[in-house]
């Protein structure tokens, strides 16, 4: 079930072996681990592994070209950015897939922006980072269907996520200009990955905290919110009493005052 | 009834010969019957002769009254279906994301009202939007009264009654907001609980008494319900009654104008025109509320879910009228609480409570304060233009700024996310605004009022600048001023002027400290002032021109 368990074993060995490796050495290392790994598995898996390795190669090239300036040549981290060893494919797929990486401007937090890579390239980068050290993998499709127990998902969301993201997923403020973003229309894979990797100020929700099934339920709830508009009419951004109060003062009282002005003007 | 009278009668000729139609006869008979038993005709005549002056801002109180009626009507509907109990039930209604969850009957029945009772959601939304409008219109109405000085003798008492209504309305709002027992309102109650517990010695006892044990307990919703639908509405209705009676006794104020004096009221008699208009106006208000309620969500408890002490949502705020209290708590800098032996003294809670209570007291007692400063014991029935009472207007502006700062602080997190700021920065800015804002607003408003008065004085004396430059035979250039009509001038020149009070020895030849204080405040109030144009000045100005 878990693709995680394959990549860890493979990359743990490699990580130890290549602290100073050049790109070529790395490739050899990769092939070697690939070979060792293949010995343990069936021919079919060996084939997939090779495909993953090829993907990882391409990912490495992309990494060197786009990410190494901040994250270091071996993703070991620099003053500008943290290490990516051990963050796993999920982190990369999330960060690059939502456009957060490569980071553009320095600010309180790296923000989502138009994605700069094709799907293929994102997967390649993810595959490459996954080879560095064990880490959470890109989630299985079966958790991302948006189907599940919405009621359970909603409750989990309220207890685990609403304090930052707001009950309606409208987002909220954190300290020093950081914020938890609006969760409407976020790709299910990215929701899942956000939970397992805990980007920036978001905590990690590992599988012991919230089981994969429950993660799927949370995704189901967020999907439900996306697909069902508020039963009461306009939702005013789902921000609660503040937007309601402003609406009451500006539009409701405004309309009423306009009526009073009109009524008294008529009679004069 | 009038309707019946005017409709062409179906029986035709026979009835025409019989004189007044059947409907008319019935009306007469019924009116007579009632009058013989209640002697109401005198009252109706008296009321009907009352005059109501026309200015849009004079209708704000009516808006409050009508939204209250809407609240009563929609609230009655809600009571049929709401269950004020915290007994746990499993929700089996039709809102999927809450299905099967354990929650209080209060929450479950509110969800049923929203999703499973025909028209229930609309009624809930009407009730809630009307409540927001109710308090907002009271607020605006109070501001109108304040800035026009309509609280002066003989209306000080009615100001206090109105103030009590404002506080009751906030109480009604807060208790209502807490009834559904959803996450948002539960967190609101949690804050109230914290505030109560912050009070030294008695706090914990009061909290246990109120909640019937440890928060949240099982009692609070039922108790709030009693307050919300019985005690508070009864008090509101009683206070509205007193408010209206005093309004009729004192009559309405009016703005200065030719023929409008301190001893009369110019306007439309209540019967029949005003009554008809008022009736129509009620339906307009109802219509506006219904329109908003049917198109805009309010208090989506289905998002909040049932109350549970552990979760809390980002952007948890009370309804707008409690916002200033929430803001006061948010603005407290860290580290105000300290240990006193085994006790924690929660200054971070006590100071905001104190500030809020003081603020409300100042609002309630301002009329008496102003009367004391001016030493004015006369009755006033002419509403001031705000500029003609610069210090009062300045104080009002300062108060509004203070309130607005507290209010804004309640949404500091949303201000931060929506304007891409750091929430700490927003809080610090509002802290500064809370302290310096009122001073700046007061000084600026005072100067602006005086400048406007100066301009009025110029215009009253010399007319409007027409922009037409004329060269006189002697070569001199002058700008032609358009003279004012008497009607316009009246508005500009008729206002009260107060002078600083002098300290005078009392009967025993002593000058008390109170006297001195009063004199110095009075000097602060009225030192800078513009006198209204006098008749002699006017005449002098006129002879200058012609």
Tab-separated table of N, CA, C and O in Angstrom, chain B residues 51 81 314 355 375 471:
chain	number	residue	atom	x	y	z
B	51	UNK	N	-47.352	65.877	16.240
B	51	UNK	CA	-46.685	66.283	15.019
B	51	UNK	C	-45.366	65.550	14.932
B	51	UNK	O	-44.688	65.359	15.925
B	81	UNK	N	-40.030	25.586	17.220
B	81	UNK	CA	-39.234	24.428	16.818
B	81	UNK	C	-37.931	24.268	17.578
B	81	UNK	O	-37.315	23.217	17.546
B	314	UNK	N	-10.227	29.518	13.280
B	314	UNK	CA	-9.621	30.809	12.968
B	314	UNK	C	-10.760	31.753	12.636
B	314	UNK	O	-11.787	31.340	12.117
B	355	UNK	N	-12.554	49.284	31.337
B	355	UNK	CA	-12.596	50.278	30.260
B	355	UNK	C	-13.969	50.269	29.586
B	355	UNK	O	-14.570	51.315	29.334
B	375	UNK	N	-24.182	74.670	32.578
B	375	UNK	CA	-25.005	75.327	33.590
B	375	UNK	C	-26.363	75.721	33.026
B	375	UNK	O	-27.063	76.570	33.574
B	471	UNK	N	-15.489	94.805	-12.030
B	471	UNK	CA	-14.579	95.937	-11.873
B	471	UNK	C	-15.405	97.195	-11.651
B	471	UNK	O	-16.294	97.516	-12.425
